[in-house]
PDB file of C-alpha atoms in Angstrom:
ATOM      1  CA  MET A   1      93.655 116.695  74.225  1.00 55.00           C
ATOM      2  CA  THR A   2      94.059 113.056  73.205  1.00 69.00           C
ATOM      3  CA  VAL A   3      97.667 112.139  72.389  1.00 77.00           C
ATOM      4  CA  ARG A   4      98.299 109.091  70.222  1.00 91.00           C
ATOM      5  CA  TYR A   5     101.698 107.596  69.498  1.00 96.00           C
ATOM      6  CA  ASN A   6     102.678 105.550  66.464  1.00 97.00           C
ATOM      7  CA  THR A   7     105.794 103.934  67.929  1.00 98.00           C
ATOM      8  CA  ILE A   8     106.564 101.730  70.926  1.00 98.00           C
ATOM      9  CA  SER A   9     110.271 101.152  71.631  1.00 98.00           C
ATOM     10  CA  PHE A  10     110.830  97.955  73.619  1.00 98.00           C
ATOM     11  CA  LEU A  11     113.798  96.938  75.812  1.00 98.00           C
ATOM     12  CA  SER A  12     114.025  93.934  78.133  1.00 98.00           C
ATOM     13  CA  ASP A  13     116.193  91.206  79.622  1.00 98.00           C
ATOM     14  CA  PHE A  14     113.931  88.501  78.160  1.00 98.00           C
ATOM     15  CA  GLY A  15     116.369  87.199  75.543  1.00 97.00           C
ATOM     16  CA  HIS A  16     115.052  85.259  72.537  1.00 97.00           C
ATOM     17  CA  GLN A  17     115.306  81.660  73.730  1.00 97.00           C
ATOM     18  CA  ASP A  18     111.839  81.673  75.322  1.00 97.00           C
ATOM     19  CA  GLU A  19     108.522  83.000  74.060  1.00 98.00           C
ATOM     20  CA  PHE A  20     108.456  86.154  76.232  1.00 98.00           C
ATOM     21  CA  VAL A  21     109.358  88.760  73.596  1.00 98.00           C
ATOM     22  CA  GLY A  22     106.955  87.304  71.048  1.00 98.00           C
ATOM     23  CA  VAL A  23     104.106  87.207  73.548  1.00 98.00           C
ATOM     24  CA  VAL A  24     104.630  90.853  74.499  1.00 98.00           C
ATOM     25  CA  HIS A  25     104.689  91.792  70.814  1.00 98.00           C
ATOM     26  CA  SER A  26     101.394  89.980  70.334  1.00 98.00           C
ATOM     27  CA  VAL A  27      99.766  91.770  73.290  1.00 98.00           C
ATOM     28  CA  LEU A  28     100.911  95.106  71.885  1.00 98.00           C
ATOM     29  CA  ARG A  29      99.574  94.276  68.424  1.00 98.00           C
ATOM     30  CA  THR A  30      96.236  93.043  69.762  1.00 98.00           C
ATOM     31  CA  ILE A  31      95.573  96.361  71.538  1.00 98.00           C
ATOM     32  CA  ALA A  32      97.400  98.719  69.143  1.00 98.00           C
ATOM     33  CA  PRO A  33      97.505  96.954  65.755  1.00 97.00           C
ATOM     34  CA  GLU A  34      98.755  99.932  63.742  1.00 95.00           C
ATOM     35  CA  VAL A  35     101.564 100.938  66.094  1.00 97.00           C
ATOM     36  CA  ALA A  36     105.134 100.075  65.084  1.00 98.00           C
ATOM     37  CA  VAL A  37     107.213  98.241  67.691  1.00 98.00           C
ATOM     38  CA  ILE A  38     110.976  98.804  67.667  1.00 98.00           C
ATOM     39  CA  ASP A  39     113.131  96.350  69.607  1.00 98.00           C
ATOM     40  CA  ILE A  40     115.954  98.286  71.257  1.00 98.00           C
ATOM     41  CA  THR A  41     117.465  95.130  72.737  1.00 98.00           C
ATOM     42  CA  HIS A  42     116.391  92.041  74.645  1.00 98.00           C
ATOM     43  CA  GLY A  43     119.971  91.031  75.411  1.00 97.00           C
ATOM     44  CA  ILE A  44     120.297  92.750  78.775  1.00 96.00           C
ATOM     45  CA  ARG A  45     121.805  90.304  81.263  1.00 94.00           C
ATOM     46  CA  ALA A  46     119.022  88.716  83.312  1.00 96.00           C
ATOM     47  CA  HIS A  47     117.988  90.823  86.337  1.00 96.00           C
ATOM     48  CA  ASP A  48     120.650  93.486  85.601  1.00 95.00           C
ATOM     49  CA  VAL A  49     118.706  96.695  86.244  1.00 95.00           C
ATOM     50  CA  ARG A  50     121.785  98.875  85.944  1.00 93.00           C
ATOM     51  CA  ALA A  51     122.702  97.445  82.547  1.00 94.00           C
ATOM     52  CA  GLY A  52     119.129  98.004  81.369  1.00 96.00           C
ATOM     53  CA  ALA A  53     119.184 101.577  82.649  1.00 95.00           C
ATOM     54  CA  LEU A  54     122.486 102.270  80.894  1.00 94.00           C
ATOM     55  CA  ALA A  55     121.285 100.799  77.591  1.00 96.00           C
ATOM     56  CA  LEU A  56     118.105 102.848  77.769  1.00 97.00           C
ATOM     57  CA  ALA A  57     120.066 105.992  78.637  1.00 94.00           C
ATOM     58  CA  ARG A  58     122.450 105.446  75.701  1.00 94.00           C
ATOM     59  CA  SER A  59     119.458 105.064  73.401  1.00 96.00           C
ATOM     60  CA  ALA A  60     117.119 107.721  74.796  1.00 94.00           C
ATOM     61  CA  GLN A  61     117.999 110.744  72.674  1.00 93.00           C
ATOM     62  CA  TYR A  62     117.808 108.691  69.458  1.00 96.00           C
ATOM     63  CA  LEU A  63     114.484 106.961  70.056  1.00 96.00           C
ATOM     64  CA  CYS A  64     111.487 107.925  67.982  1.00 96.00           C
ATOM     65  CA  PRO A  65     109.036 109.980  70.090  1.00 96.00           C
ATOM     66  CA  GLY A  66     106.340 107.704  71.442  1.00 97.00           C
ATOM     67  CA  VAL A  67     106.008 105.095  74.159  1.00 98.00           C
ATOM     68  CA  VAL A  68     109.084 103.382  75.593  1.00 98.00           C
ATOM     69  CA  LEU A  69     108.513  99.987  77.207  1.00 98.00           C
ATOM     70  CA  ALA A  70     111.449  98.926  79.415  1.00 98.00           C
ATOM     71  CA  VAL A  71     111.169  95.707  81.417  1.00 98.00           C
ATOM     72  CA  VAL A  72     114.098  94.577  83.557  1.00 98.00           C
ATOM     73  CA  ASP A  73     112.200  93.572  86.634  1.00 97.00           C
ATOM     74  CA  PRO A  74     113.775  91.240  89.197  1.00 97.00           C
ATOM     75  CA  GLY A  75     111.259  92.580  91.749  1.00 96.00           C
ATOM     76  CA  VAL A  76     108.221  91.408  89.782  1.00 96.00           C
ATOM     77  CA  GLY A  77     105.458  90.269  92.136  1.00 93.00           C
ATOM     78  CA  THR A  78     106.702  92.403  95.044  1.00 95.00           C
ATOM     79  CA  ASP A  79     105.544  95.820  96.226  1.00 94.00           C
ATOM     80  CA  ARG A  80     107.747  97.693  93.730  1.00 96.00           C
ATOM     81  CA  LYS A  81     105.593 100.089  91.715  1.00 97.00           C
ATOM     82  CA  ALA A  82     104.656  99.767  88.049  1.00 98.00           C
ATOM     83  CA  VAL A  83     104.718 103.238  86.478  1.00 98.00           C
ATOM     84  CA  ALA A  84     104.206 105.337  83.381  1.00 98.00           C
ATOM     85  CA  VAL A  85     106.449 108.400  83.217  1.00 98.00           C
ATOM     86  CA  GLU A  86     105.644 111.267  80.872  1.00 97.00           C
ATOM     87  CA  VAL A  87     108.546 113.369  79.579  1.00 97.00           C
ATOM     88  CA  GLY A  88     108.574 116.529  77.493  1.00 94.00           C
ATOM     89  CA  ASN A  89     104.988 117.394  78.456  1.00 93.00           C
ATOM     90  CA  GLY A  90     103.720 114.412  76.513  1.00 94.00           C
ATOM     91  CA  ALA A  91     106.385 114.040  73.820  1.00 95.00           C
ATOM     92  CA  SER A  92     106.996 110.499  75.079  1.00 97.00           C
ATOM     93  CA  VAL A  93     105.964 108.171  77.897  1.00 98.00           C
ATOM     94  CA  LEU A  94     108.224 105.569  79.512  1.00 98.00           C
ATOM     95  CA  VAL A  95     106.554 102.480  80.967  1.00 98.00           C
ATOM     96  CA  GLY A  96     108.185  99.975  83.295  1.00 98.00           C
ATOM     97  CA  PRO A  97     108.997  99.073  86.892  1.00 98.00           C
ATOM     98  CA  ASP A  98     110.014 101.812  89.319  1.00 97.00           C
ATOM     99  CA  ASN A  99     113.342 100.207  90.162  1.00 96.00           C
ATOM    100  CA  GLY A 100     115.775 102.635  88.525  1.00 95.00           C
ATOM    101  CA  VAL A 101     115.643 101.185  85.007  1.00 97.00           C
ATOM    102  CA  LEU A 102     113.837 104.283  83.673  1.00 97.00           C
ATOM    103  CA  ALA A 103     115.551 106.922  85.798  1.00 95.00           C
ATOM    104  CA  SER A 104     118.678 107.781  83.822  1.00 93.00           C
ATOM    105  CA  ALA A 105     116.825 107.982  80.506  1.00 95.00           C
ATOM    106  CA  VAL A 106     114.169 110.206  82.082  1.00 95.00           C
ATOM    107  CA  ALA A 107     116.865 112.524  83.449  1.00 92.00           C
ATOM    108  CA  LEU A 108     118.671 112.699  80.103  1.00 90.00           C
ATOM    109  CA  VAL A 109     115.564 113.905  78.273  1.00 92.00           C
ATOM    110  CA  GLY A 110     114.751 116.630  80.782  1.00 92.00           C
ATOM    111  CA  GLY A 111     112.985 114.874  83.639  1.00 94.00           C
ATOM    112  CA  ALA A 112     109.462 113.678  84.335  1.00 96.00           C
ATOM    113  CA  THR A 113     106.523 116.022  83.783  1.00 96.00           C
ATOM    114  CA  ARG A 114     103.902 113.532  85.024  1.00 97.00           C
ATOM    115  CA  VAL A 115     103.954 110.088  86.653  1.00 98.00           C
ATOM    116  CA  VAL A 116     101.184 107.532  87.146  1.00 98.00           C
ATOM    117  CA  GLU A 117     101.255 104.272  89.077  1.00 98.00           C
ATOM    118  CA  LEU A 118      99.680 101.520  86.956  1.00 98.00           C
ATOM    119  CA  THR A 119      96.937 100.341  89.294  1.00 97.00           C
ATOM    120  CA  ASN A 120      93.801 100.282  87.114  1.00 98.00           C
ATOM    121  CA  THR A 121      93.184  96.626  86.255  1.00 97.00           C
ATOM    122  CA  ASP A 122      90.749  97.654  83.492  1.00 97.00           C
ATOM    123  CA  TYR A 123      93.866  98.355  81.403  1.00 98.00           C
ATOM    124  CA  GLN A 124      95.677  95.138  82.343  1.00 98.00           C
ATOM    125  CA  LEU A 125      95.364  91.484  81.384  1.00 97.00           C
ATOM    126  CA  SER A 126      93.890  88.981  83.826  1.00 94.00           C
ATOM    127  CA  ARG A 127      96.848  87.482  85.631  1.00 88.00           C
ATOM    128  CA  LEU A 128      97.495  83.756  85.733  1.00 89.00           C
ATOM    129  CA  GLY A 129     100.334  84.419  88.154  1.00 91.00           C
ATOM    130  CA  SER A 130     102.468  87.296  89.415  1.00 92.00           C
ATOM    131  CA  THR A 131     105.668  86.717  87.427  1.00 94.00           C
ATOM    132  CA  PHE A 132     105.026  88.268  83.994  1.00 97.00           C
ATOM    133  CA  ASP A 133     104.076  91.916  84.407  1.00 97.00           C
ATOM    134  CA  GLY A 134     105.749  92.603  81.073  1.00 98.00           C
ATOM    135  CA  ARG A 135     102.826  90.799  79.454  1.00 98.00           C
ATOM    136  CA  ASP A 136     100.050  91.517  81.940  1.00 98.00           C
ATOM    137  CA  VAL A 137     100.703  95.108  83.104  1.00 98.00           C
ATOM    138  CA  PHE A 138     103.379  96.957  81.142  1.00 98.00           C
ATOM    139  CA  ALA A 139     102.543  95.880  77.575  1.00 98.00           C
ATOM    140  CA  PRO A 140      98.820  96.686  77.909  1.00 98.00           C
ATOM    141  CA  ALA A 141      99.643 100.066  79.457  1.00 98.00           C
ATOM    142  CA  ALA A 142     102.080 100.894  76.639  1.00 98.00           C
ATOM    143  CA  ALA A 143      99.586  99.850  73.967  1.00 98.00           C
ATOM    144  CA  HIS A 144      96.653 101.742  75.492  1.00 98.00           C
ATOM    145  CA  LEU A 145      98.793 104.877  75.822  1.00 98.00           C
ATOM    146  CA  ALA A 146      99.779 104.562  72.160  1.00 98.00           C
ATOM    147  CA  MET A 147      96.086 104.360  71.270  1.00 97.00           C
ATOM    148  CA  GLY A 148      95.348 107.634  73.049  1.00 97.00           C
ATOM    149  CA  VAL A 149      94.213 106.569  76.531  1.00 97.00           C
ATOM    150  CA  ASP A 150      95.120 109.325  78.974  1.00 96.00           C
ATOM    151  CA  MET A 151      97.728 108.404  81.586  1.00 96.00           C
ATOM    152  CA  GLY A 152      95.311 109.370  84.327  1.00 96.00           C
ATOM    153  CA  GLU A 153      93.045 106.486  83.333  1.00 97.00           C
ATOM    154  CA  LEU A 154      95.769 103.948  84.083  1.00 98.00           C
ATOM    155  CA  GLY A 155      96.080 104.694  87.790  1.00 98.00           C
ATOM    156  CA  ASN A 156      96.847 107.260  90.441  1.00 96.00           C
ATOM    157  CA  GLU A 157      99.237 110.134  89.851  1.00 97.00           C
ATOM    158  CA  MET A 158     102.355 110.232  91.994  1.00 96.00           C
ATOM    159  CA  SER A 159     105.081 112.796  92.506  1.00 96.00           C
ATOM    160  CA  PRO A 160     107.974 112.593  90.030  1.00 94.00           C
ATOM    161  CA  SER A 161     110.325 113.142  92.975  1.00 93.00           C
ATOM    162  CA  SER A 162     109.207 109.804  94.453  1.00 94.00           C
ATOM    163  CA  LEU A 163     110.650 107.779  91.557  1.00 94.00           C
ATOM    164  CA  LEU A 164     113.664 105.677  92.430  1.00 91.00           C
ATOM    165  CA  PRO A 165     116.871 107.258  91.082  1.00 88.00           C
ATOM    166  CA  GLY A 166     119.339 105.595  88.774  1.00 80.00           C
ATOM    167  CA  LEU A 167     122.391 103.915  90.274  1.00 69.00           C
ATOM    168  CA  LEU A 168     125.231 105.237  88.119  1.00 72.00           C
ATOM    169  CA  PRO A 169     128.717 105.375  89.630  1.00 77.00           C
ATOM    170  CA  ILE A 170     130.651 108.603  90.041  1.00 80.00           C
ATOM    171  CA  ILE A 171     134.393 109.074  89.729  1.00 85.00           C
ATOM    172  CA  ASP A 172     136.656 110.039  92.609  1.00 90.00           C
ATOM    173  CA  ILE A 173     140.188 111.153  93.453  1.00 91.00           C
ATOM    174  CA  GLU A 174     142.121 108.776  95.705  1.00 91.00           C
ATOM    175  CA  ASP A 175     145.814 109.072  96.604  1.00 91.00           C
ATOM    176  CA  GLY A 176     146.446 111.364  93.651  1.00 90.00           C
ATOM    177  CA  GLY A 177     144.809 109.106  91.080  1.00 93.00           C
ATOM    178  CA  LEU A 178     141.425 108.966  89.359  1.00 95.00           C
ATOM    179  CA  VAL A 179     139.262 106.030  90.479  1.00 95.00           C
ATOM    180  CA  LEU A 180     136.578 105.017  87.996  1.00 95.00           C
ATOM    181  CA  GLU A 181     134.410 102.066  86.986  1.00 95.00           C
ATOM    182  CA  VAL A 182     133.601  99.931  83.957  1.00 96.00           C
ATOM    183  CA  LEU A 183     130.076 100.865  82.888  1.00 94.00           C
ATOM    184  CA  TRP A 184     129.555  98.482  79.979  1.00 94.00           C
ATOM    185  CA  ILE A 185     131.329  96.043  77.704  1.00 96.00           C
ATOM    186  CA  ASP A 186     129.904  95.904  74.193  1.00 96.00           C
ATOM    187  CA  THR A 187     129.746  92.997  71.738  1.00 95.00           C
ATOM    188  CA  TYR A 188     133.221  93.797  70.448  1.00 96.00           C
ATOM    189  CA  GLY A 189     134.813  93.846  73.909  1.00 97.00           C
ATOM    190  CA  ASN A 190     135.199  97.620  74.035  1.00 97.00           C
ATOM    191  CA  VAL A 191     135.195  98.773  77.664  1.00 97.00           C
ATOM    192  CA  GLN A 192     133.096 101.877  78.328  1.00 97.00           C
ATOM    193  CA  LEU A 193     134.181 103.900  81.361  1.00 96.00           C
ATOM    194  CA  ASN A 194     132.179 106.328  83.486  1.00 94.00           C
ATOM    195  CA  ILE A 195     134.191 109.324  82.289  1.00 93.00           C
ATOM    196  CA  GLY A 196     134.060 111.729  79.389  1.00 91.00           C
ATOM    197  CA  PRO A 197     137.045 113.177  77.517  1.00 92.00           C
ATOM    198  CA  ASP A 198     137.118 116.306  79.693  1.00 90.00           C
ATOM    199  CA  ASP A 199     137.739 114.127  82.744  1.00 89.00           C
ATOM    200  CA  LEU A 200     141.086 113.039  81.279  1.00 89.00           C
ATOM    201  CA  THR A 201     142.582 116.504  80.811  1.00 88.00           C
ATOM    202  CA  GLU A 202     144.539 116.511  84.075  1.00 88.00           C
ATOM    203  CA  TRP A 203     146.011 113.067  83.566  1.00 91.00           C
ATOM    204  CA  GLY A 204     147.890 113.615  80.325  1.00 91.00           C
ATOM    205  CA  ASP A 205     148.217 111.661  77.093  1.00 93.00           C
ATOM    206  CA  PRO A 206     149.351 108.945  77.553  1.00 94.00           C
ATOM    207  CA  PHE A 207     148.218 108.064  81.071  1.00 95.00           C
ATOM    208  CA  LEU A 208     148.752 105.040  83.316  1.00 96.00           C
ATOM    209  CA  LEU A 209     145.825 102.640  83.732  1.00 96.00           C
ATOM    210  CA  THR A 210     145.736 100.135  86.590  1.00 96.00           C
ATOM    211  CA  ALA A 211     143.298  97.229  86.283  1.00 93.00           C
ATOM    212  CA  GLY A 212     143.766  94.822  89.175  1.00 89.00           C
ATOM    213  CA  GLU A 213     147.407  93.755  89.084  1.00 89.00           C
ATOM    214  CA  ARG A 214     147.824  94.877  85.489  1.00 91.00           C
ATOM    215  CA  LYS A 215     149.194  98.255  84.413  1.00 94.00           C
ATOM    216  CA  GLU A 216     148.971  99.669  80.906  1.00 93.00           C
ATOM    217  CA  THR A 217     150.163 102.896  79.322  1.00 95.00           C
ATOM    218  CA  ILE A 218     147.134 104.245  77.459  1.00 96.00           C
ATOM    219  CA  ALA A 219     147.178 106.807  74.666  1.00 95.00           C
ATOM    220  CA  ILE A 220     144.079 108.590  73.365  1.00 94.00           C
ATOM    221  CA  ARG A 221     143.448 107.561  69.752  1.00 95.00           C
ATOM    222  CA  PRO A 222     140.979 108.953  67.168  1.00 94.00           C
ATOM    223  CA  ALA A 223     139.792 105.586  65.805  1.00 95.00           C
ATOM    224  CA  TYR A 224     140.133 101.829  66.335  1.00 94.00           C
ATOM    225  CA  ARG A 225     142.397 101.504  63.307  1.00 94.00           C
ATOM    226  CA  SER A 226     144.760 104.064  64.847  1.00 94.00           C
ATOM    227  CA  LEU A 227     145.765 101.467  67.436  1.00 94.00           C
ATOM    228  CA  ALA A 228     148.796  99.274  66.893  1.00 93.00           C
ATOM    229  CA  THR A 229     148.450  95.486  67.137  1.00 90.00           C
ATOM    230  CA  ASN A 230     147.664  94.474  70.755  1.00 90.00           C
ATOM    231  CA  GLU A 231     147.753  98.099  71.878  1.00 94.00           C
ATOM    232  CA  VAL A 232     145.091  99.152  74.376  1.00 95.00           C
ATOM    233  CA  GLY A 233     143.987 102.706  73.677  1.00 96.00           C
ATOM    234  CA  ALA A 234     141.329 105.180  74.745  1.00 96.00           C
ATOM    235  CA  ILE A 235     138.636 106.031  72.178  1.00 96.00           C
ATOM    236  CA  ILE A 236     135.767 108.509  72.495  1.00 96.00           C
ATOM    237  CA  ASP A 237     132.804 106.256  71.779  1.00 95.00           C
ATOM    238  CA  SER A 238     129.394 106.890  70.239  1.00 94.00           C
ATOM    239  CA  SER A 239     127.968 107.919  73.632  1.00 92.00           C
ATOM    240  CA  GLY A 240     130.658 110.565  74.090  1.00 93.00           C
ATOM    241  CA  LEU A 241     132.337 108.579  76.866  1.00 94.00           C
ATOM    242  CA  VAL A 242     135.832 107.125  77.044  1.00 96.00           C
ATOM    243  CA  SER A 243     136.162 103.473  76.043  1.00 97.00           C
ATOM    244  CA  LEU A 244     139.188 101.221  76.162  1.00 97.00           C
ATOM    245  CA  ALA A 245     139.694  99.387  72.894  1.00 97.00           C
ATOM    246  CA  VAL A 246     142.028  97.016  71.062  1.00 96.00           C
ATOM    247  CA  ASN A 247     142.165  97.055  67.264  1.00 94.00           C
ATOM    248  CA  GLY A 248     140.307  93.981  66.005  1.00 93.00           C
ATOM    249  CA  ALA A 249     140.170  92.322  69.426  1.00 96.00           C
ATOM    250  CA  SER A 250     138.526  92.518  72.851  1.00 97.00           C
ATOM    251  CA  ALA A 251     139.927  95.027  75.300  1.00 96.00           C
ATOM    252  CA  ALA A 252     137.850  93.397  78.027  1.00 97.00           C
ATOM    253  CA  ALA A 253     139.476  90.015  77.422  1.00 96.00           C
ATOM    254  CA  HIS A 254     142.916  91.599  77.083  1.00 94.00           C
ATOM    255  CA  LEU A 255     142.580  93.333  80.465  1.00 95.00           C
ATOM    256  CA  GLY A 256     140.412  90.719  82.179  1.00 95.00           C
ATOM    257  CA  LEU A 257     137.597  93.214  82.856  1.00 96.00           C
ATOM    258  CA  SER A 258     133.884  92.910  83.553  1.00 95.00           C
ATOM    259  CA  ALA A 259     131.143  95.514  83.994  1.00 93.00           C
ATOM    260  CA  GLY A 260     131.361  97.064  87.447  1.00 92.00           C
ATOM    261  CA  ASP A 261     135.126  96.542  87.850  1.00 95.00           C
ATOM    262  CA  GLU A 262     137.086  99.389  89.422  1.00 95.00           C
ATOM    263  CA  LEU A 263     140.005 100.965  87.554  1.00 96.00           C
ATOM    264  CA  ARG A 264     142.521 103.664  88.329  1.00 96.00           C
ATOM    265  CA  ILE A 265     144.174 106.337  86.198  1.00 96.00           C
ATOM    266  CA  ASP A 266     147.426 108.082  87.164  1.00 96.00           C
ATOM    267  CA  LYS A 267     149.491 110.729  85.447  1.00 94.00           C
ATOM    268  CA  ILE A 268     152.772 109.629  83.877  1.00 91.00           C
ATOM    269  CA  ASP A 269     155.628 111.982  84.673  1.00 79.00           C
ATOM    270  CA  GLY A 270     156.388 114.046  81.606  1.00 61.00           C
ATOM    271  CA  ALA A 271     153.148 113.173  79.790  1.00 55.00           C
ATOM    272  CA  SER A 272     151.567 115.962  77.823  1.00 51.00           C
ATOM    273  CA  GLY A 273     148.253 117.517  78.703  1.00 45.00           C
ATOM    274  CA  PRO A 274     146.933 120.677  80.376  1.00 39.00           C
ATOM    275  CA  SER A 275     146.954 121.057  84.146  1.00 35.00           C
ATOM    276  CA  THR A 276     143.446 122.511  84.323  1.00 34.00           C
ATOM    277  CA  PRO A 277     141.637 120.898  87.289  1.00 35.00           C
ATOM    278  CA  VAL A 278     139.098 118.296  86.258  1.00 34.00           C
ATOM    279  CA  THR A 279     135.475 118.617  87.381  1.00 35.00           C
ATOM    280  CA  LEU A 280     134.346 115.344  88.893  1.00 34.00           C
ATOM    281  CA  GLY A 281     130.891 113.896  89.236  1.00 40.00           C
ATOM    282  CA  ARG A 282     127.959 112.903  87.108  1.00 39.00           C
ATOM    283  CA  LYS A 283     127.574 114.834  83.884  1.00 39.00           C
ATOM    284  CA  GLU A 284     124.428 116.943  83.455  1.00 39.00           C
TER     285      GLU A 284
END
């Protein structure tokens, strides 16, 4: 059965200073003129596969069913694979490099049901060089899939288990404290951590946060406006994870944090909170 899609959702690290995003849009429109293209973001830091994977994972469950085009590809021109990954038995297809950028989103929506390596040059543009697969390989594949071309026409099938996994950090216990990592800092300077609210139950409210040489007492607050001036608090963000925030200011600047920084949480003697053991590790 031919499956057509009316939406392509597009994420990249291309930015908007150069012509790259516009060119990809034009390739998509040339092949699939009636398909809507939604820009998720093109503000991923250049070459930052993990940041691209996290942004795609945060977005995945809210994206319109269709084709997802994700291009953060520092390995362009090498032997890394270009792939199309079907999820939900055809509900959507994710197209991009097999470098981990697709992996977390694929896992969040139930895993791959079919994978094809994009090797058929009949469904690619003639290359002038080897540095713009977003234009020459991935965009044509996404557009042809949207128009109803079967994945099998785009190349050879490969095992879903051979896809590179995502590289998301896990939390750990060290010397009686919880060691965690900064996943993401948003436009407002809110600092998303790799923990959910259940991971905090053993550590009380408030808890002690150590960031480098700095220590802060952190209370869990229901909203940004619940924070006092210059207070750093913990908020459950729109992804269901814990974020550090400052009311009307940047928590990242306040604490001197960047994505990937390691933090530590310790219990404060006398702090409230149940003593139920916390379950560590990546959330399913």
